[in-house]
Amino acid sequence: MQTQILQQLDLAHIWHPCTQMSDHENIPLIPIKRAKGMYLYDFDDRSYMDCVSSWWVNLFGHCNETISYAVKKQLDNLEHVILAGFTHEPIITLSQRLCSLLPPMLTKCFYADNGSSCIEVALKMSFHSFRNRGQERKYFLALNNAYHGETLGALSVGDVSLYKQTYSPLLLQCLHTPVPHNPYEYSNEIESLKQILKQYGKQICAFILEPLIQCAGNMNMYGKDYIKKAVELCREYEIQIIFDEIAVGFGRSGSMFALEQCEVCPDYLCLSKGITGGYLPLSVVITTDAIYNTFYAPYKDIQKAFLHSHSYTGNTLACAAANAVLDIFETNNVIEQNIALSSFIATQFKSLTANPKVANMRYCGMIFAFDVITDRERAGLFVFMEGLKSGLLLRPLGNTIYFMPPYIITHDEICYVVENLKTILEIV
């Protein structure tokens, strides 16, 4: 009864994200009462294994003791303070620790409170930094099939029409260059990039990309060699580089940050999602002293200052959670453990390819995906609904089924997911 009451109250007052609300005429909402580890529990005590880390944010399981303790401890001392003219120890500690994990050039942290806002910060910084040096560059450059968020600037550099098409009259000017769909073949894509740069290179502020994996772009995975060559070409035109590691940072790609595998240091690194282990909203743009210094000027030149702010910038509780996440990485050899875990998952998922409906099986680090080939309308939704019956939270991207679990998942839980996917794929 309580579930039904909550469902009714929800639909009376809440407009859910990334949802055509009419679907809920037939698909019931699931109110969640509590969570622990890999599992969410509804008000009837049914469990759902969180196979998508609650939109890719939950790294170490729900209600993780280390992160929970850090947030509770911080709550008794300081919950939040304005970051203009003030600071606090958790954000200083976090900034120092993040920079210590990155190439030496990345030294300055600018905080926001979600991934889209983080992208907005990087785009504005790039445009503004050129203007402060007397250059007017009006374009951004991005990859086809990219997704960088859903605020207007972030949509401008994205290329998923489902999110972007409606708002096209409102967007910034962005050029898109083809993305490889094969990690080992990218000569045509490089040639296309060369042609764009030849025509527009001196008018482009920044090249923004999701290194290695275009997550919301149906988990397209492409190689580091293309990234290295593309960045090299852009540098010839003094185009700045923005790495959007909002989804792939903090171990998802197989290394702490994907830039380590790409052997490229961007001018801006955007981080969010896993930064707090799924506890609280937080994002950060990490950039260089060289860019920071283009904004550094006497007050009479106030227009040179980066006058961008969010009320909850650098929230103290969120920073405490983020420091706890870094503690877990430091004390538990997470990256090394994930390498072994990823190998086991890949072996198990390979068995799914015996089904002819499964195509393009792929993985990178702790991200696994395949496409379902079927005539069934909204096959992804079918997989989602059947998964719930088996206690699995899967949220496909169209007909792309992906698996991005918290890093604490066990071998038995992985096998359970695979066996149930085999059953679902037989009837999809």
Coordinates of N, CA, C and O in Angstrom, one line a residue, residues 23-145:
D23 N 5.1 7.2 -20.3 CA 5.5 5.8 -20.1 C 5.0 5.3 -18.8 O 4.8 4.1 -18.6
H24 N 4.9 6.2 -17.8 CA 4.6 5.7 -16.5 C 3.1 5.5 -16.3 O 2.6 5.1 -15.2
E25 N 2.3 5.6 -17.4 CA 1.0 5.1 -17.4 C 1.0 3.6 -17.4 O 0.0 2.9 -16.9
N26 N 2.0 3.0 -17.9 CA 2.1 1.5 -18.0 C 3.3 0.9 -17.2 O 3.3 -0.3 -16.9
I27 N 4.3 1.8 -17.0 CA 5.5 1.3 -16.3 C 5.6 1.9 -14.9 O 5.8 3.1 -14.8
P28 N 5.4 1.1 -13.9 CA 5.3 1.7 -12.6 C 6.7 2.2 -12.1 O 7.7 1.6 -12.3
L29 N 6.6 3.4 -11.4 CA 7.8 3.9 -10.7 C 8.2 3.0 -9.6 O 7.3 2.3 -9.0
I30 N 9.4 2.9 -9.2 CA 9.8 2.1 -8.1 C 10.4 2.9 -7.0 O 11.5 3.4 -7.0
P31 N 9.6 3.2 -5.9 CA 10.1 3.9 -4.8 C 11.2 3.1 -4.0 O 10.9 1.9 -3.8
I32 N 12.3 3.7 -3.8 CA 13.4 3.0 -3.1 C 13.4 3.4 -1.6 O 13.5 4.6 -1.3
K33 N 13.5 2.5 -0.7 CA 13.4 2.8 0.7 C 14.9 2.9 1.3 O 15.2 3.7 2.1
R34 N 15.7 2.0 0.9 CA 17.1 1.9 1.4 C 18.0 1.3 0.4 O 17.6 0.7 -0.6
A35 N 19.3 1.3 0.7 CA 20.3 0.7 -0.1 C 21.5 0.3 0.7 O 21.8 0.9 1.7
K36 N 22.2 -0.7 0.2 CA 23.4 -1.2 0.8 C 24.2 -2.0 -0.2 O 23.7 -2.9 -0.8
G37 N 25.5 -1.6 -0.3 CA 26.4 -2.3 -1.2 C 25.9 -2.2 -2.6 O 25.7 -1.2 -3.2
M38 N 25.7 -3.4 -3.2 CA 25.3 -3.4 -4.6 C 23.8 -3.2 -4.8 O 23.4 -3.1 -6.0
Y39 N 23.0 -3.2 -3.7 CA 21.6 -3.4 -3.9 C 20.8 -2.2 -3.4 O 21.1 -1.5 -2.4
L40 N 19.7 -1.9 -4.1 CA 18.6 -1.0 -3.8 C 17.5 -1.9 -3.3 O 17.2 -2.9 -3.8
Y41 N 16.7 -1.4 -2.3 CA 15.6 -2.1 -1.8 C 14.3 -1.2 -1.8 O 14.4 -0.1 -1.3
D42 N 13.2 -1.8 -2.3 CA 12.0 -1.0 -2.4 C 11.2 -1.2 -1.1 O 11.7 -1.9 -0.1
F43 N 10.0 -0.7 -1.0 CA 9.2 -0.7 0.2 C 8.6 -2.1 0.5 O 8.0 -2.3 1.5
D44 N 8.7 -3.0 -0.5 CA 8.3 -4.4 -0.3 C 9.5 -5.3 0.0 O 9.3 -6.5 -0.1
D45 N 10.6 -4.6 0.2 CA 11.9 -5.3 0.5 C 12.4 -6.1 -0.7 O 13.2 -7.1 -0.5
R46 N 12.0 -5.9 -1.9 CA 12.6 -6.5 -3.1 C 13.9 -5.8 -3.4 O 14.0 -4.6 -3.2
S47 N 14.9 -6.5 -3.8 CA 16.2 -6.0 -4.0 C 16.5 -5.9 -5.5 O 15.9 -6.6 -6.3
Y48 N 17.3 -4.9 -5.9 CA 17.6 -4.6 -7.3 C 19.2 -4.4 -7.3 O 19.6 -3.4 -6.7
M49 N 19.9 -5.2 -8.0 CA 21.3 -5.0 -8.1 C 21.6 -3.8 -9.1 O 21.1 -3.8 -10.2
D50 N 22.4 -2.9 -8.6 CA 22.6 -1.6 -9.3 C 23.7 -1.8 -10.3 O 24.8 -1.5 -10.1
C51 N 23.3 -2.3 -11.5 CA 24.2 -2.6 -12.6 C 24.7 -1.4 -13.3 O 25.6 -1.5 -14.2
V52 N 24.2 -0.2 -13.0 CA 24.6 1.0 -13.7 C 25.1 2.1 -12.8 O 25.2 3.2 -13.1
S53 N 25.4 1.6 -11.6 CA 26.0 2.5 -10.5 C 25.1 3.8 -10.4 O 25.7 4.9 -10.2
S54 N 23.8 3.7 -10.5 CA 22.9 4.8 -10.4 C 23.4 6.0 -11.2 O 23.7 7.1 -10.7
W55 N 23.4 5.8 -12.5 CA 23.8 6.7 -13.5 C 25.3 7.0 -13.4 O 25.8 8.1 -13.5
W56 N 26.1 5.9 -13.1 CA 27.5 5.9 -13.2 C 28.2 6.7 -12.1 O 29.4 7.0 -12.2
V57 N 27.6 6.9 -11.0 CA 28.2 7.7 -9.9 C 28.7 6.9 -8.8 O 29.6 7.3 -8.1
N58 N 28.1 5.7 -8.5 CA 28.3 5.0 -7.3 C 29.5 4.0 -7.5 O 29.4 3.0 -8.2
L59 N 30.6 4.3 -7.0 CA 31.8 3.6 -7.2 C 32.0 2.4 -6.3 O 32.5 1.3 -6.7
F60 N 31.7 2.6 -5.0 CA 32.0 1.7 -4.0 C 30.8 1.1 -3.2 O 30.9 0.8 -2.0
G61 N 29.7 1.1 -3.8 CA 28.5 0.6 -3.2 C 27.7 1.6 -2.4 O 28.3 2.6 -2.0
H62 N 26.5 1.4 -2.3 CA 25.6 2.3 -1.5 C 25.9 2.2 0.0 O 26.2 1.1 0.5
C63 N 25.8 3.4 0.6 CA 26.0 3.5 2.1 C 27.3 2.9 2.5 O 27.5 2.1 3.4
N64 N 28.3 3.2 1.7 CA 29.7 2.8 2.0 C 30.1 3.4 3.3 O 30.0 4.6 3.6
E65 N 30.7 2.5 4.2 CA 31.0 2.9 5.6 C 32.0 4.1 5.6 O 31.9 5.0 6.4
T66 N 33.0 4.0 4.8 CA 34.1 5.0 4.8 C 33.6 6.4 4.4 O 33.8 7.4 5.1
I67 N 32.8 6.4 3.3 CA 32.3 7.7 2.8 C 31.2 8.2 3.8 O 31.2 9.4 4.1
S68 N 30.4 7.3 4.2 CA 29.3 7.8 5.2 C 29.9 8.4 6.4 O 29.4 9.4 6.9
Y69 N 30.9 7.8 7.0 CA 31.6 8.3 8.2 C 32.2 9.6 7.9 O 32.0 10.6 8.8
A70 N 32.8 9.8 6.8 CA 33.4 11.1 6.5 C 32.4 12.2 6.4 O 32.6 13.3 6.9
V71 N 31.3 11.9 5.7 CA 30.2 12.9 5.6 C 29.6 13.3 7.0 O 29.4 14.4 7.3
K72 N 29.3 12.2 7.8 CA 28.7 12.5 9.1 C 29.7 13.3 10.0 O 29.2 14.2 10.7
K73 N 30.9 13.0 9.9 CA 31.9 13.7 10.7 C 32.0 15.1 10.3 O 32.0 16.0 11.2
Q74 N 32.0 15.4 9.0 CA 32.0 16.8 8.5 C 30.8 17.5 8.9 O 30.8 18.7 9.2
L75 N 29.7 16.8 8.9 CA 28.4 17.5 9.2 C 28.3 18.1 10.5 O 27.6 19.2 10.7
D76 N 29.0 17.6 11.5 CA 29.0 18.2 12.8 C 29.9 19.4 12.9 O 29.9 20.1 14.0
N77 N 30.7 19.8 11.9 CA 31.6 20.9 12.0 C 31.3 22.0 11.0 O 31.2 23.2 11.4
L78 N 31.0 21.7 9.8 CA 30.7 22.7 8.8 C 30.0 22.0 7.6 O 30.6 21.1 7.0
E79 N 28.8 22.5 7.3 CA 28.1 21.9 6.2 C 28.3 22.6 4.9 O 28.3 22.0 3.8
H80 N 28.5 23.9 4.9 CA 28.7 24.7 3.7 C 29.2 26.1 4.0 O 28.8 26.6 5.1
V81 N 30.0 26.7 3.1 CA 30.4 28.1 3.3 C 30.6 28.7 1.9 O 31.0 28.0 1.0
I82 N 30.2 29.9 1.7 CA 30.4 30.6 0.5 C 31.9 30.5 0.1 O 32.8 30.7 1.0
L83 N 32.2 30.2 -1.1 CA 33.6 30.0 -1.5 C 34.2 31.3 -2.1 O 35.4 31.3 -2.5
A84 N 33.5 32.3 -2.2 CA 34.0 33.6 -2.6 C 34.6 34.3 -1.4 O 33.8 34.7 -0.5
G85 N 35.9 34.5 -1.3 CA 36.5 35.1 -0.2 C 36.7 34.2 1.1 O 37.3 34.6 2.1
F86 N 36.2 33.0 1.0 CA 36.3 32.0 2.1 C 36.8 30.7 1.5 O 36.7 30.5 0.3
T87 N 37.3 29.9 2.4 CA 37.7 28.5 1.9 C 37.5 27.6 3.1 O 37.0 28.0 4.2
H88 N 37.9 26.3 2.9 CA 37.8 25.3 4.0 C 38.7 24.2 3.8 O 39.2 24.0 2.6
E89 N 39.1 23.5 4.8 CA 40.1 22.5 4.7 C 39.8 21.3 3.8 O 40.7 20.9 3.0
P90 N 38.5 20.8 3.8 CA 38.3 19.7 2.8 C 38.5 20.0 1.4 O 39.1 19.2 0.6
I91 N 38.2 21.3 1.0 CA 38.4 21.6 -0.5 C 39.9 21.8 -0.8 O 40.4 21.5 -1.8
I92 N 40.6 22.4 0.2 CA 42.1 22.5 0.0 C 42.8 21.2 -0.1 O 43.6 20.9 -1.0
T93 N 42.4 20.3 0.8 CA 43.0 18.9 0.8 C 42.6 18.2 -0.5 O 43.5 17.6 -1.1
L94 N 41.4 18.3 -0.9 CA 40.9 17.6 -2.1 C 41.7 18.2 -3.3 O 42.1 17.4 -4.2
S95 N 41.8 19.5 -3.4 CA 42.4 20.1 -4.6 C 43.9 19.6 -4.7 O 44.4 19.3 -5.8
Q96 N 44.5 19.7 -3.6 CA 45.9 19.2 -3.5 C 46.1 17.8 -3.9 O 47.0 17.4 -4.7
R97 N 45.2 16.9 -3.5 CA 45.3 15.5 -3.8 C 45.0 15.2 -5.2 O 45.6 14.4 -5.9
L98 N 44.0 15.9 -5.8 CA 43.6 15.7 -7.2 C 44.8 16.1 -8.1 O 45.2 15.4 -9.0
C99 N 45.4 17.3 -7.8 CA 46.5 17.7 -8.6 C 47.7 16.8 -8.5 O 48.4 16.6 -9.5
S100 N 47.9 16.2 -7.4 CA 49.0 15.3 -7.2 C 48.9 14.0 -8.0 O 49.9 13.3 -8.3
L101 N 47.6 13.7 -8.4 CA 47.4 12.5 -9.2 C 47.5 12.8 -10.7 O 47.4 11.8 -11.5
L102 N 47.7 14.0 -11.1 CA 47.6 14.4 -12.5 C 49.0 14.9 -13.0 O 49.9 15.2 -12.2
P103 N 49.1 15.1 -14.3 CA 50.3 15.7 -14.9 C 50.6 17.0 -14.2 O 49.7 17.8 -13.8
P104 N 51.9 17.4 -14.1 CA 52.3 18.6 -13.3 C 51.7 19.9 -13.8 O 51.6 20.8 -13.1
M105 N 51.3 19.9 -15.1 CA 50.8 21.1 -15.7 C 49.4 21.5 -15.1 O 49.0 22.6 -15.1
L106 N 48.7 20.5 -14.6 CA 47.3 20.7 -14.1 C 47.4 21.0 -12.6 O 47.6 20.2 -11.8
T107 N 47.2 22.3 -12.3 CA 47.5 22.8 -11.0 C 46.3 23.6 -10.4 O 46.4 23.8 -9.1
K108 N 45.3 24.0 -11.1 CA 44.3 24.9 -10.6 C 42.9 24.3 -10.7 O 42.5 23.8 -11.8
C109 N 42.2 24.3 -9.6 CA 40.9 23.6 -9.5 C 39.8 24.7 -9.4 O 39.8 25.5 -8.6
F110 N 38.8 24.6 -10.3 CA 37.6 25.5 -10.3 C 36.4 24.5 -10.1 O 36.1 23.7 -11.0
Y111 N 35.6 24.8 -9.1 CA 34.6 23.8 -8.7 C 33.2 24.3 -9.2 O 32.9 25.5 -9.2
A112 N 32.3 23.3 -9.5 CA 30.9 23.5 -9.7 C 30.2 22.3 -9.0 O 30.8 21.7 -8.2
D113 N 28.9 22.1 -9.4 CA 28.2 21.1 -8.7 C 27.5 20.0 -9.5 O 26.8 19.2 -9.0
N114 N 27.8 20.0 -10.8 CA 27.4 18.8 -11.6 C 28.1 18.8 -12.9 O 28.9 19.8 -13.3
G115 N 28.0 17.7 -13.7 CA 28.8 17.6 -14.9 C 28.6 18.6 -15.9 O 29.5 19.1 -16.5
S116 N 27.3 18.9 -16.2 CA 27.0 19.9 -17.3 C 27.6 21.3 -16.9 O 28.1 22.0 -17.7
S117 N 27.5 21.6 -15.6 CA 28.0 22.9 -15.2 C 29.5 22.9 -15.3 O 30.1 24.0 -15.7
C118 N 30.1 21.8 -15.1 CA 31.6 21.7 -15.3 C 32.0 21.9 -16.7 O 33.0 22.6 -17.0
I119 N 31.2 21.4 -17.6 CA 31.5 21.6 -19.1 C 31.3 23.1 -19.4 O 32.1 23.7 -20.1
E120 N 30.3 23.7 -18.9 CA 30.0 25.1 -19.1 C 31.3 26.0 -18.6 O 31.7 26.9 -19.3
V121 N 31.8 25.6 -17.5 CA 32.9 26.3 -16.9 C 34.1 26.2 -17.9 O 34.8 27.2 -18.2
A122 N 34.4 25.0 -18.4 CA 35.6 24.8 -19.3 C 35.4 25.6 -20.6 O 36.3 26.2 -21.1
L123 N 34.2 25.6 -21.2 CA 33.9 26.3 -22.4 C 34.1 27.8 -22.2 O 34.7 28.5 -23.0
K124 N 33.5 28.3 -21.1 CA 33.6 29.7 -20.9 C 35.1 30.1 -20.6 O 35.5 31.2 -21.1
M125 N 35.8 29.4 -19.8 CA 37.2 29.6 -19.6 C 38.0 29.7 -20.9 O 38.8 30.6 -21.1
S126 N 37.7 28.7 -21.8 CA 38.5 28.7 -23.0 C 38.2 29.9 -23.8 O 39.2 30.6 -24.3
F127 N 37.0 30.3 -24.1 CA 36.7 31.4 -24.9 C 37.2 32.7 -24.2 O 37.8 33.5 -24.9
H128 N 37.1 32.8 -22.9 CA 37.5 34.0 -22.2 C 39.0 34.1 -22.2 O 39.5 35.3 -22.3
S129 N 39.7 33.0 -22.1 CA 41.2 33.1 -22.0 C 41.7 33.6 -23.3 O 42.7 34.4 -23.3
F130 N 41.1 33.3 -24.5 CA 41.6 33.8 -25.7 C 41.2 35.3 -25.8 O 42.0 36.1 -26.3
R131 N 40.0 35.7 -25.4 CA 39.6 37.1 -25.4 C 40.6 37.9 -24.5 O 41.0 39.1 -24.9
N132 N 41.0 37.4 -23.4 CA 41.9 38.1 -22.5 C 43.3 38.3 -23.2 O 44.1 39.2 -22.7
R133 N 43.6 37.5 -24.2 CA 44.8 37.7 -24.9 C 44.6 38.4 -26.2 O 45.5 38.4 -27.1
G134 N 43.4 39.0 -26.4 CA 43.2 39.8 -27.6 C 42.8 39.0 -28.8 O 42.8 39.5 -30.0
Q135 N 42.3 37.7 -28.6 CA 41.9 36.9 -29.7 C 40.4 36.6 -29.6 O 39.9 36.3 -28.5
E136 N 39.7 36.7 -30.7 CA 38.3 36.3 -30.8 C 38.1 35.0 -31.6 O 38.3 35.0 -32.8
R137 N 37.9 34.0 -30.8 CA 37.7 32.7 -31.5 C 36.2 32.2 -31.2 O 35.9 32.1 -30.0
K138 N 35.4 32.0 -32.2 CA 34.0 31.9 -32.0 C 33.5 30.4 -32.0 O 32.3 30.1 -31.7
Y139 N 34.4 29.5 -32.4 CA 33.9 28.1 -32.5 C 34.5 27.2 -31.5 O 35.6 27.4 -30.9
F140 N 33.8 26.1 -31.2 CA 34.3 25.0 -30.5 C 34.3 23.8 -31.4 O 33.6 23.8 -32.4
L141 N 35.2 22.8 -31.2 CA 35.3 21.6 -32.0 C 35.0 20.4 -31.1 O 35.5 20.3 -30.0
A142 N 34.2 19.5 -31.6 CA 33.8 18.3 -30.8 C 33.7 17.1 -31.8 O 33.7 17.3 -33.0
L143 N 33.6 16.0 -31.2 CA 33.4 14.7 -32.0 C 32.0 14.5 -32.3 O 31.1 14.8 -31.5
N144 N 31.7 13.9 -33.5 CA 30.4 13.3 -33.8 C 30.0 12.3 -32.7 O 30.9 11.7 -32.1
N145 N 28.8 12.2 -32.4 CA 28.3 11.2 -31.4 C 28.6 11.6 -30.0 O 28.4 10.8 -29.1

